[in-house]
Short mmCIF file of C-alpha atoms and ligand atoms in Angstrom, two decimals:
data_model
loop_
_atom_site.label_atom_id
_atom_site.label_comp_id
_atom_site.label_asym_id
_atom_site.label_seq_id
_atom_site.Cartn_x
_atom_site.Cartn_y
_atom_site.Cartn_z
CA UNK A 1 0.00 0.00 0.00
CA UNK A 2 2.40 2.34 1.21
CA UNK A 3 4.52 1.68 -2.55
CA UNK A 4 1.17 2.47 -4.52
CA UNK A 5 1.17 6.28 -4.29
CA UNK A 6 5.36 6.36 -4.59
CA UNK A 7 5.26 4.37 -7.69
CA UNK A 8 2.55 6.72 -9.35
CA UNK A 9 4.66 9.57 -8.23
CA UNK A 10 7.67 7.79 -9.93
CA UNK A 11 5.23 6.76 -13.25
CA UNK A 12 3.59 10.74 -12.95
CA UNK A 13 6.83 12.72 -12.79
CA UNK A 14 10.06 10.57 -13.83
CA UNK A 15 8.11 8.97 -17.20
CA UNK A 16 7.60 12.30 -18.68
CA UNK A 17 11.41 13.63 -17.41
CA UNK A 18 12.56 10.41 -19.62
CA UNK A 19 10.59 10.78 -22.16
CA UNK A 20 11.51 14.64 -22.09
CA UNK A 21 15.36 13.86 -21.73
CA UNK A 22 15.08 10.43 -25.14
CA UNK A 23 13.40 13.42 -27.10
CA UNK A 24 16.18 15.99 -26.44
CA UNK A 25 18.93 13.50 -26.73
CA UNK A 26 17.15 12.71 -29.92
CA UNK A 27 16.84 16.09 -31.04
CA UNK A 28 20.67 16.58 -30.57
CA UNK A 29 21.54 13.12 -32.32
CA UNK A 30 19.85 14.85 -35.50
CA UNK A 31 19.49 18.29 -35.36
CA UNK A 32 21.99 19.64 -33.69
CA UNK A 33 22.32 21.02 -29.56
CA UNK A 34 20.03 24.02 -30.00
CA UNK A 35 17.40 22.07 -31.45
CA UNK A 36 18.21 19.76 -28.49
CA UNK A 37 18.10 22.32 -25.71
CA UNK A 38 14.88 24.37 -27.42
CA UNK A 39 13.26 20.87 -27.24
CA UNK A 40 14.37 20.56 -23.65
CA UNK A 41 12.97 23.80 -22.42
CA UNK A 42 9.65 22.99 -24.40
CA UNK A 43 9.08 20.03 -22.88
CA UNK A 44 9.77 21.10 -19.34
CA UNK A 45 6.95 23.59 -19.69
CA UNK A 46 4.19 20.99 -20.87
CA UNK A 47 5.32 19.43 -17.72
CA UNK A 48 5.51 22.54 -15.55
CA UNK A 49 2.01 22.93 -17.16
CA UNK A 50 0.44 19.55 -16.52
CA UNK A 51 1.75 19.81 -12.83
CA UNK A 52 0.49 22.89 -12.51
CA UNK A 53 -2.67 22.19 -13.31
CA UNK A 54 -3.04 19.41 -11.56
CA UNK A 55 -1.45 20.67 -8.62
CA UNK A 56 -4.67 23.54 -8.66
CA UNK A 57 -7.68 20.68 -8.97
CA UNK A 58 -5.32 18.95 -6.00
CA UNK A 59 -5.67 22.28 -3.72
CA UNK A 60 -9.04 23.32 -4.93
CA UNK A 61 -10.59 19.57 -4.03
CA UNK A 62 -8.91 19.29 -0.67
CA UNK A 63 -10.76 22.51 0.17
CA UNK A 64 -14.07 21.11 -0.84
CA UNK A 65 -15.95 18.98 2.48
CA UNK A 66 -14.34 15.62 2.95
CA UNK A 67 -16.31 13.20 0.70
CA UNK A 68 -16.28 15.55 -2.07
CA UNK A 69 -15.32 12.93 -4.66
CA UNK A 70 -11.79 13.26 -5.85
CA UNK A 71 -11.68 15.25 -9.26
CA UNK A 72 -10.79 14.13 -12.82
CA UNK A 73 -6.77 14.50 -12.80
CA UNK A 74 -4.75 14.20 -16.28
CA UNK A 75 -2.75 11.20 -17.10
CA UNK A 76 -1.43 9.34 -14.54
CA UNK A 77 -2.18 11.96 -12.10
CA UNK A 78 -6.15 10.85 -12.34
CA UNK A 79 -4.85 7.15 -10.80
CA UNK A 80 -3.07 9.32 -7.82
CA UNK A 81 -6.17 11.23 -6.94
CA UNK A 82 -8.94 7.98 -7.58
CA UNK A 83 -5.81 6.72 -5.00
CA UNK A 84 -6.16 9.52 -2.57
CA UNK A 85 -9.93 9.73 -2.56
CA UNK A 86 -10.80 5.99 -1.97
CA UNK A 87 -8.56 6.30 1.22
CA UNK A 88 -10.47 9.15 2.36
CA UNK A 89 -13.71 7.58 1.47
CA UNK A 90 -12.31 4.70 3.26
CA UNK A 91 -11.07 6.44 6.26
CA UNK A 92 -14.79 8.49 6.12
CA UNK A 93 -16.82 5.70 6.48
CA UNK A 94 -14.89 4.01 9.52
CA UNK A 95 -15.57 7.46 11.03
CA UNK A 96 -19.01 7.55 10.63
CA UNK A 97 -19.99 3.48 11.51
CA UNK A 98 -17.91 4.92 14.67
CA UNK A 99 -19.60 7.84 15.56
CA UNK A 100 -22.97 5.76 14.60
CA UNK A 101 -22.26 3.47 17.13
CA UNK A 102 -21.31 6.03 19.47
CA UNK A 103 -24.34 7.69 19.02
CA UNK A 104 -26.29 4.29 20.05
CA UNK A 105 -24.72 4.04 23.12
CA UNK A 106 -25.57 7.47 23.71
CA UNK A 107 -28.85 6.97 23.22
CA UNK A 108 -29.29 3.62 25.25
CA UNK A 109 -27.52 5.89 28.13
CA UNK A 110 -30.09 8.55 27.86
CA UNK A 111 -33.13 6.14 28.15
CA UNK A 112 -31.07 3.84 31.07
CA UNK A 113 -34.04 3.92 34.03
CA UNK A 114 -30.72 4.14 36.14
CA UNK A 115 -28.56 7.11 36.00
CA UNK A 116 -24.98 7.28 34.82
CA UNK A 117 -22.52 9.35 35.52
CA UNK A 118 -18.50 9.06 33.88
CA UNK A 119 -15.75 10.05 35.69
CA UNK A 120 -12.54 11.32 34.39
CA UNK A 121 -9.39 11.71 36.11
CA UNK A 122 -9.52 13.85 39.36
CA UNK A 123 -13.57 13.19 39.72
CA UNK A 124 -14.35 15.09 37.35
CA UNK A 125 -17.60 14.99 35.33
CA UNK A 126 -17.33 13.65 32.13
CA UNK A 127 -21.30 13.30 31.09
CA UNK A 128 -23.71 12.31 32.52
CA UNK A 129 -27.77 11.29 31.23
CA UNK A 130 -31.28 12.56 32.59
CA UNK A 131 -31.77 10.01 35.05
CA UNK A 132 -28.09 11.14 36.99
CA UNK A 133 -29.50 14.76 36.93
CA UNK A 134 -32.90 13.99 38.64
CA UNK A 135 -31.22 11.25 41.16
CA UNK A 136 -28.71 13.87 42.53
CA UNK A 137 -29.87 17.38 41.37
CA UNK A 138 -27.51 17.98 38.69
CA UNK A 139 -27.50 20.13 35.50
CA UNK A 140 -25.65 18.47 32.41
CA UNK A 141 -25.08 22.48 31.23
CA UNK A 142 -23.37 23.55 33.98
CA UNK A 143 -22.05 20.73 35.66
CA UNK A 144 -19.89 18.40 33.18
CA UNK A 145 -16.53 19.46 34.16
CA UNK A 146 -16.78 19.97 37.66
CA UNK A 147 -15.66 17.82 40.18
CA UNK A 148 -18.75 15.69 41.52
CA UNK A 149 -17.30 15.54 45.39
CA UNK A 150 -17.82 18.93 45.06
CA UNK A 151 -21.59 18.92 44.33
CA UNK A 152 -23.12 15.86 45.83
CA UNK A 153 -21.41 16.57 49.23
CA UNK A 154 -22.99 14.09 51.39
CA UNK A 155 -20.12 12.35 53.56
CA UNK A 156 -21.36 8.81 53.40
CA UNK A 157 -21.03 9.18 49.30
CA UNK A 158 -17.52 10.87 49.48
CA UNK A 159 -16.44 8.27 51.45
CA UNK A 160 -17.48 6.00 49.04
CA UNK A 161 -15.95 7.33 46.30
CA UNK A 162 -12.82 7.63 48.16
CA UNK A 163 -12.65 4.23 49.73
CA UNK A 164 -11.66 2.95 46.12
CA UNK A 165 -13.50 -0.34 47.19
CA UNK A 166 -16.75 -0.84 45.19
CA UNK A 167 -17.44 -4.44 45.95
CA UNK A 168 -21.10 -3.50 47.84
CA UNK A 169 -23.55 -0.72 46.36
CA UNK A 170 -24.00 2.72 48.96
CA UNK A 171 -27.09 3.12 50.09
CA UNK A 172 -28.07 6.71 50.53
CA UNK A 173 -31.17 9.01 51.22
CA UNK A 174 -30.75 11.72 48.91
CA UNK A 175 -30.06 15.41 50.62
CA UNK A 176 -32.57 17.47 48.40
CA UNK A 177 -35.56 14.91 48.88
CA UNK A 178 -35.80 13.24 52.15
CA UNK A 179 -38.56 10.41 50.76
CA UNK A 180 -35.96 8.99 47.98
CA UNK A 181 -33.76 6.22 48.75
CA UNK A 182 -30.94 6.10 45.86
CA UNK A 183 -28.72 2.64 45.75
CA UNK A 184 -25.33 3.76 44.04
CA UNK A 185 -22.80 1.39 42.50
CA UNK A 186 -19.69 3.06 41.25
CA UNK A 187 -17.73 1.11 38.51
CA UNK A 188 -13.55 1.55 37.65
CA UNK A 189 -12.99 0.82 34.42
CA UNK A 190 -9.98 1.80 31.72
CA UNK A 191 -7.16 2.48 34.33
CA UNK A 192 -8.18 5.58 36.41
CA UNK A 193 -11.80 6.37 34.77
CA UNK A 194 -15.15 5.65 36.48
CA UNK A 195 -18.55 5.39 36.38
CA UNK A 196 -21.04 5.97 38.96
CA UNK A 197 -24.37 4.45 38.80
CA UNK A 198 -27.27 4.90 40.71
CA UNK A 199 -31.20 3.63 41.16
CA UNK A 200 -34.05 5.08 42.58
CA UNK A 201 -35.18 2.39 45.48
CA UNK A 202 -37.66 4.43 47.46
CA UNK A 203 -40.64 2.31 45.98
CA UNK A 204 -38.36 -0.88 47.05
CA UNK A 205 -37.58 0.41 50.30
CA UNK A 206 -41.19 0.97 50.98
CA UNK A 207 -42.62 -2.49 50.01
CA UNK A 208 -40.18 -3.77 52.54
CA UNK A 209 -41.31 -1.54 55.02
CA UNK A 210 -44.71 -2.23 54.16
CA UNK A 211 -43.39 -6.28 54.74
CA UNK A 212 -42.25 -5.79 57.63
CA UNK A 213 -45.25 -4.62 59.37
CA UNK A 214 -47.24 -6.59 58.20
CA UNK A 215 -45.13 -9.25 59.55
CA UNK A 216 -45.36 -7.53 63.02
CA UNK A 217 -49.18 -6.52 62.70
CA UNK A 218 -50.38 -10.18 61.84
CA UNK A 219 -48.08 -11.37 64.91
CA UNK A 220 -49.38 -9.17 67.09
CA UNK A 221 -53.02 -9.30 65.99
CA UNK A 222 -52.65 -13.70 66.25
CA UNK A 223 -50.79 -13.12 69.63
CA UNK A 224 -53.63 -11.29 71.29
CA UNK A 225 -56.05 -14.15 71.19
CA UNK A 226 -53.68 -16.70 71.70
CA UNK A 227 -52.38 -14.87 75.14
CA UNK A 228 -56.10 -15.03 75.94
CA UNK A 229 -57.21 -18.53 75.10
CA UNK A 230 -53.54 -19.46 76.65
CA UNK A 231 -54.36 -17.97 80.18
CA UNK A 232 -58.05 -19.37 80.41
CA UNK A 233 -56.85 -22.66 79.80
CA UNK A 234 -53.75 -22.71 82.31
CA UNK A 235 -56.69 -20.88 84.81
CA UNK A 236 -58.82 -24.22 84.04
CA UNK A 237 -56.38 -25.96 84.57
CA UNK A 238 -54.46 -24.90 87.39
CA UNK A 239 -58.82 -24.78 89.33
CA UNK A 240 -59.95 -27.70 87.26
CA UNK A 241 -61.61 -28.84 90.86
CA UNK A 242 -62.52 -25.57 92.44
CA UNK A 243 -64.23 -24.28 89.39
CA UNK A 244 -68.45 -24.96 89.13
CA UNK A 245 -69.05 -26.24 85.71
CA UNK A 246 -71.12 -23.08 84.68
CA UNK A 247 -67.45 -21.27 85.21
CA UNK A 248 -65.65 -23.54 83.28
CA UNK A 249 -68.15 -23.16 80.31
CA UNK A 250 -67.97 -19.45 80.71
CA UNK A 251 -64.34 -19.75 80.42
CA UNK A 252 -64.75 -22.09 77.67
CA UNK A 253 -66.84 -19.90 75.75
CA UNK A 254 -64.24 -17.09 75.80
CA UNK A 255 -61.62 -19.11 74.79
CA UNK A 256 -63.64 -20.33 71.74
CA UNK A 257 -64.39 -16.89 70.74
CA UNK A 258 -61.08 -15.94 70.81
CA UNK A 259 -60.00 -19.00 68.55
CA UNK A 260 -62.79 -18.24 66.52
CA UNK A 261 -61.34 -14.83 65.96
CA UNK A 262 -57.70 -16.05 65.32
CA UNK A 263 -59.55 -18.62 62.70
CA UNK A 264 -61.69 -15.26 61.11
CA UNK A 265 -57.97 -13.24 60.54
CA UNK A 266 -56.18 -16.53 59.15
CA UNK A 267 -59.36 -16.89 56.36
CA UNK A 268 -59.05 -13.10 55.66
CA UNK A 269 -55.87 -13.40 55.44
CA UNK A 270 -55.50 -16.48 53.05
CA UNK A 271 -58.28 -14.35 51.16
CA UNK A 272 -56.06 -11.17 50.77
CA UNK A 273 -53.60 -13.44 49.51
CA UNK A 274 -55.16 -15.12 46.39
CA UNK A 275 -56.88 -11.18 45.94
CA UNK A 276 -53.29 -9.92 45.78
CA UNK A 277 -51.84 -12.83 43.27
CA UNK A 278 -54.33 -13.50 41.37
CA UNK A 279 -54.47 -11.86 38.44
CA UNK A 280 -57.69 -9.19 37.61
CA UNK A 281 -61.20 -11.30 37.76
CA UNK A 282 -61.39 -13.08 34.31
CA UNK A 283 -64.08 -14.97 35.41
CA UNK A 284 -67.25 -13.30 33.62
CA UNK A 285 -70.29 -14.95 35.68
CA UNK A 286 -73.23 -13.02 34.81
CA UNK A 287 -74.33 -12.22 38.59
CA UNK A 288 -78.04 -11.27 39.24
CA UNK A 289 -77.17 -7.90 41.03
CA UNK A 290 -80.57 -7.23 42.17
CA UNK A 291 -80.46 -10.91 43.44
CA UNK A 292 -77.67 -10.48 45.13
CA UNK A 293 -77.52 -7.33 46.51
CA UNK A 294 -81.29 -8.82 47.93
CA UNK A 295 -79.33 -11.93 49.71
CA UNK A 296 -77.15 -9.52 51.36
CA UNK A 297 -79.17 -7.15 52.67
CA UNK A 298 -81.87 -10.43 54.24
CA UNK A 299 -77.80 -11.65 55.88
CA UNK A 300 -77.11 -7.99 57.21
CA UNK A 301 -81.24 -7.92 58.58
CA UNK A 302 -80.26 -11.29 60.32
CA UNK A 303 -76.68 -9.88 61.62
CA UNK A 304 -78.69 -6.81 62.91
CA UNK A 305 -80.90 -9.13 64.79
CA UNK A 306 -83.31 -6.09 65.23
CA UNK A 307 -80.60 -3.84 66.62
CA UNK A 308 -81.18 -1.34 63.08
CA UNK A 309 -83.88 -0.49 60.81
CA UNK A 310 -82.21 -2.03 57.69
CA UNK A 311 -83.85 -0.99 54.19
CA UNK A 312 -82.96 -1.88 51.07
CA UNK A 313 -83.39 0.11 47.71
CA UNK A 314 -83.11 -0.82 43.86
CA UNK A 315 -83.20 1.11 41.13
CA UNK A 316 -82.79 -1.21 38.37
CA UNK A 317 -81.54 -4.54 38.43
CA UNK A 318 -79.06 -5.95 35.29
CA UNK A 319 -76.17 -8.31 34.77
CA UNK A 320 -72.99 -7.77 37.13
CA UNK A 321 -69.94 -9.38 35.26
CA UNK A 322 -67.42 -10.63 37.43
CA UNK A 323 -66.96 -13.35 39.92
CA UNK A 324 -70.21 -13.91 42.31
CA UNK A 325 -68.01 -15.22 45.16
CA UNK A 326 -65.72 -11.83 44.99
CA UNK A 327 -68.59 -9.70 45.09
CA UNK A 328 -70.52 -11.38 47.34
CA UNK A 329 -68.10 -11.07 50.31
CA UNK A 330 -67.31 -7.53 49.22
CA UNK A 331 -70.68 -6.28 49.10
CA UNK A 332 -71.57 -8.13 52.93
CA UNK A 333 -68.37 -6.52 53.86
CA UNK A 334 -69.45 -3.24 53.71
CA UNK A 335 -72.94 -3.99 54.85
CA UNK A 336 -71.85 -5.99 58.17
CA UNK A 337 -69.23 -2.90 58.94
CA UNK A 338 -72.45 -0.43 58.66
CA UNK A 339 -73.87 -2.80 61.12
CA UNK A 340 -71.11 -2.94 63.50
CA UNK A 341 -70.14 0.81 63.32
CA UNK A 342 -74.18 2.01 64.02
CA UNK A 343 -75.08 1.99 67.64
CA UNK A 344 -78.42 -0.15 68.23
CA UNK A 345 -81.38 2.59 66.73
CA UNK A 346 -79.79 3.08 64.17
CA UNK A 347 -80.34 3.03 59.94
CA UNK A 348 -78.33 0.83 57.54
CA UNK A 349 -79.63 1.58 53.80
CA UNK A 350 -78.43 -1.70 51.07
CA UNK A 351 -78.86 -0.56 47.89
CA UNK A 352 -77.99 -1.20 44.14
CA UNK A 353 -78.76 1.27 40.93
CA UNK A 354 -77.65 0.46 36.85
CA UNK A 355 -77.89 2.79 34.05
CA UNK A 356 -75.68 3.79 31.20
CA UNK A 357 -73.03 4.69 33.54
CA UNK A 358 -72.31 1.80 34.66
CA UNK A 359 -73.59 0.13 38.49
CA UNK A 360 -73.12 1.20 41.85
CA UNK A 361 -73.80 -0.63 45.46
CA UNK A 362 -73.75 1.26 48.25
CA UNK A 363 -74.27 0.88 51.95
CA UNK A 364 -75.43 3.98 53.87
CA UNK A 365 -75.72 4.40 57.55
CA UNK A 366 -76.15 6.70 60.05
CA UNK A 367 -73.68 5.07 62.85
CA UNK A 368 -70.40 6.72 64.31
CA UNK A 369 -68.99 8.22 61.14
CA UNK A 370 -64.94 8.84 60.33
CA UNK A 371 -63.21 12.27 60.44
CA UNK A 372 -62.16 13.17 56.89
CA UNK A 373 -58.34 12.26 58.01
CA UNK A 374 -58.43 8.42 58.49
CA UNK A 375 -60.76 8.01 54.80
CA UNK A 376 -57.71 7.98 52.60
CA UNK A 377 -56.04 5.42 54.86
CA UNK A 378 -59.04 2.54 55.57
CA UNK A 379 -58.15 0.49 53.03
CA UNK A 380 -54.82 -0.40 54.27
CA UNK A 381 -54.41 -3.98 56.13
CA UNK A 382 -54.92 -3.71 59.53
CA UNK A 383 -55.72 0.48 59.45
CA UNK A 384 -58.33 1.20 62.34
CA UNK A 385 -60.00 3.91 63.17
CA UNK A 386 -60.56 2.81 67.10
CA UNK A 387 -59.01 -0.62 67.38
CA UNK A 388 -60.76 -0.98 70.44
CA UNK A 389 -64.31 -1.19 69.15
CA UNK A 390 -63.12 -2.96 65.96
CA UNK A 391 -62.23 -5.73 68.23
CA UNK A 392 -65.09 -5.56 69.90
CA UNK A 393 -66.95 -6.11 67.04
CA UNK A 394 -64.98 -8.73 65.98
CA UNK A 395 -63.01 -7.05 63.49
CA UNK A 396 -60.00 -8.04 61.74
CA UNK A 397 -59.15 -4.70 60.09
CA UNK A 398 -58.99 -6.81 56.61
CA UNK A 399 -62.89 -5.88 55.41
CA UNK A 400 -61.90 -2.72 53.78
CA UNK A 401 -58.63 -3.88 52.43
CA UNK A 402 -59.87 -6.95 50.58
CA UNK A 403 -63.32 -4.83 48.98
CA UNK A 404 -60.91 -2.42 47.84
CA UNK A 405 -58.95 -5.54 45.84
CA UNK A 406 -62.01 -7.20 44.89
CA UNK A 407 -63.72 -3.71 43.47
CA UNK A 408 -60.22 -2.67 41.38
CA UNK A 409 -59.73 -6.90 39.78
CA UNK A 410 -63.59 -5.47 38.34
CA UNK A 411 -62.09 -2.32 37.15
CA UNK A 412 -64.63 -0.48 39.94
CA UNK A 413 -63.67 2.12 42.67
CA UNK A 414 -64.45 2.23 45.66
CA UNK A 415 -66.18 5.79 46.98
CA UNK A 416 -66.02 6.38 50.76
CA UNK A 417 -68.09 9.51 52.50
CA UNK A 418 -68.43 10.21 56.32
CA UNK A 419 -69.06 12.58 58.87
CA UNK A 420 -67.49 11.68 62.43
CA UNK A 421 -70.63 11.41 64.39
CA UNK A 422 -73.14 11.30 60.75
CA UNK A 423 -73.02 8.14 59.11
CA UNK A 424 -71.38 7.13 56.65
CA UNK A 425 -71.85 6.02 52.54
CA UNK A 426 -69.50 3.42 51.23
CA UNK A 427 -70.22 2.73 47.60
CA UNK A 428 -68.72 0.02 44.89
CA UNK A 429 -68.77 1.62 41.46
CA UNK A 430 -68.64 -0.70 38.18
CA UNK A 431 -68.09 1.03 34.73
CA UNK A 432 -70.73 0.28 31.83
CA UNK A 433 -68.39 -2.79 30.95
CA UNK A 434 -69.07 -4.60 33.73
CA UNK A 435 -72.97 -3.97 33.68
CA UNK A 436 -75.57 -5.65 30.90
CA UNK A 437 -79.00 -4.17 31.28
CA UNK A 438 -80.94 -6.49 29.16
P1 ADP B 501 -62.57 -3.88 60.73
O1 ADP B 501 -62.48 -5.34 60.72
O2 ADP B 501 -61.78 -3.25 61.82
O3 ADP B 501 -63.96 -3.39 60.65
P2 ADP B 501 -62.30 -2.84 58.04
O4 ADP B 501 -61.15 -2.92 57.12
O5 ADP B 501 -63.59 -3.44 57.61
O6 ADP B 501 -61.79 -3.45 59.40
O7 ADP B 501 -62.56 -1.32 58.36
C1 ADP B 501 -61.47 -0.49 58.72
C2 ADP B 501 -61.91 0.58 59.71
O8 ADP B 501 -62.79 1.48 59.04
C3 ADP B 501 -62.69 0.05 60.86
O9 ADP B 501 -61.84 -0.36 61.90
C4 ADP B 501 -63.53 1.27 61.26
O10 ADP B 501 -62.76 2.11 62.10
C5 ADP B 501 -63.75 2.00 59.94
N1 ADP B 501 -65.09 1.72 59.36
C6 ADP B 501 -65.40 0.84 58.40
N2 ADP B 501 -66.71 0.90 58.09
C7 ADP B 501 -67.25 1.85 58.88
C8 ADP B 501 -68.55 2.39 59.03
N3 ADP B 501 -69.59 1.98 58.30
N4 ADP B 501 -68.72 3.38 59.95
C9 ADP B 501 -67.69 3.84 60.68
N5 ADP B 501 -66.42 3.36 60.59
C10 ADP B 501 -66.21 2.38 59.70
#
């Protein structure tokens, strides 16, 4: 390769100097040395000629945008530019497959979920994508070429990056905004360069919490009742002959309440549990809601055992699809809480109304009521609003959670209204999909 271009400049300049040099020797051989020299000086200017003007398309082209094809050179001197040009071409096109592929792993940077940061030498910023801007507050205009210790300055991080040993991410709460937990994972790579990752983990962090007290809340809520039954039996025991038998069936009695209880949260529980992985209720029964929403309101007359005037309204009936078990224990979930929450005297209202809009089941009472702050938070597991009388009334603090699963798997909301010391309106709204009038 590297021979090519010499031997055209050998063929392009030395083949016309011979040629020039035969012709005067020639010229002398017959017509004497003027002729010879007058030849000579001829020929050197078609030469000084033909170099010149090839030497102008030469400097004229190389001033045109790399790519421009080469131009149409005379003689040999066309072979030396075709040369020329095919190694820029050449040389071109591994520039732009590079820069093409640079640009893709720009681009698969910039739409990372994670952020990324690149480190020169002395920490400073090299670049950095969106994500790395929201996760520590940066701004890619101002801040490439700055030294990152200097602007995330949390100690925990700069210790990190100083310790040189990256075997185990840092987990750190970010300065700016307390609620986000960022996991960071820095990287060394080519000699002294590195890369600092990071991922947003609040929603992680949060779900573990969440774990976690549930695993304490379901201990504590199954410890309760087993302390109970626990003591009545060891006081049975420990009197078995001073006790009359009425006692010991009063003491029996408690302790099968209490185990009754402990079975209640275990179902509720198991129920949550096939709500929460199951996937959204395929099963399309066609459910008679009138029907139904009749059967629950004759269970919640029975559960009232006179204790409420309980009425029931229904403004058209229609087709509820969706699974009749699901709804079912939603609907009497609602309607046994109006019960228990609605001191003896009180109303409980069951009703059920279709239309174009879809269906709605409600359950109005006129019982204790909830102040406005603890709405947004009843459908959590286990969320009270007086765990005493819940208890009492053989709660489980499940009810609301599982109706709010069972209403979202049929693509429904659930709409809660109270007044502390009013009554309250829970309702189960179903969109037209769910509902068939005919
Ligand atoms: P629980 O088993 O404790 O009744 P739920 O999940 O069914 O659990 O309800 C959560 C809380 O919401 C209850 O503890 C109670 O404080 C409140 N609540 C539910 N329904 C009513 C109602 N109709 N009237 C007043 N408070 C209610």
């Amino acid at each position: 390769m590297i021979n090519r271009p010499l031997s055209y400049v050998t063929v392009g300049v030395a083949v016309p100097v011979a040629a020039l040099l035969l012709l005067a020797v020639l010229g002398g051989i017959y017509r004497g040395s003027d002729a010879a020299l007058g030849l000579l000086v001829l020929g050197l200017i078609g030469v000084a000629i033909m170099l010149a003007r090839n030497l102008r398309l030469l400097v004229a082209w190389a001033r045109q945008p790399i790519g421009t094809p080469a131009p149409q050179g005379e003689g040999l001197w066309g072979g030396v530019f075709d040369e020329i040009g095919e190694r820029l071409q050449r040389e071109c096109e591994v520039k732009e497959r590079l820069s093409a592929e640079l640009g893709r792993f720009q681009q698969a940077a910039l739409a990372m979920p994670d952020g990324v940061i690149y480190l020169a030498e002395d920490d400073l910023i090299e670049w950095m994508n969106p994500m790395a801007e929201q996760h520590f507050d940066l701004d890619r205009r101002k801040d490439v070429r700055r030294p990152l210790p200097n602007l995330i300055r949390q100690p925990e991080f700069l210790a990190y990056l100083a310790a040189h040993n990256y075997a185990e991410p840092l987990t750190m709460r970010s300065l700016r905004r307390r609620d986000r937990t960022l996991q960071v994972q820095v990287i060394a790579f080519a000699g002294n360069r590195r890369m600092v990752l990071s991922r947003d983990v609040s929603q992680l962090e949060r779900l573990e919490t969440m774990r976690r007290d549930f695993v304490a809340n379901v201990s504590h809520e199954l410890r309760t009742p087993l302390t109970v039954v626990g003591g009545f039996l060891e006081t049975l025991i420990d009197g078995m002959n001073d006790f009359s038998r009425e006692e010991a069936v009063h003491y029996l009695t408690l302790a099968s309440e209490q185990s009754n209880r402990m079975q209640r949260l275990i179902e509720e529980l198991l129920t949550l549990s096939a709500l929460e992985t199951g996937a959204p209720a395929q099963v399309d029964e066609r459910v008679d809601a009138a029907a139904l929403v009749e059967e629950v309101f004759r269970e919640t007359d029975l559960l009232s055992a006179g204790r409420h005037q309980v009425s029931l309204v229904l403004e058209g009936g229609g087709v509820l699809l969706g699974s009749r078990k699901e709804l079912h224990s939603a609907f009497s979930n609602l309607a046994s809480n109006a019960v228990r929450y609605t001191p003896a005297g009180g109303h409980v209202e069951i009703g059920w109304r279709s239309g174009e809009e879809g269906g709605e089941y409600w359950v109005k009472d006129d019982g204790i009521g909830i102040d406005a702050v603890h709405i947004p938070r009843l459908t959590e597991r286990f969320y009270r609003v007086d765990r005493g009388r819940s208890r009492e009334t053989g709660g489980t603090g499940l009810g609301l959670a599982i109706v709010k699963h069972i209403v979202t798997r049929h693509q429904g909301e659930l709409v809660v209204d109270s007044e502390l010391g009013s009554g309250s309106r829970f309702a189960m709204r179903f969109p037209p999909a769910r509902v068939r009038l005919d």
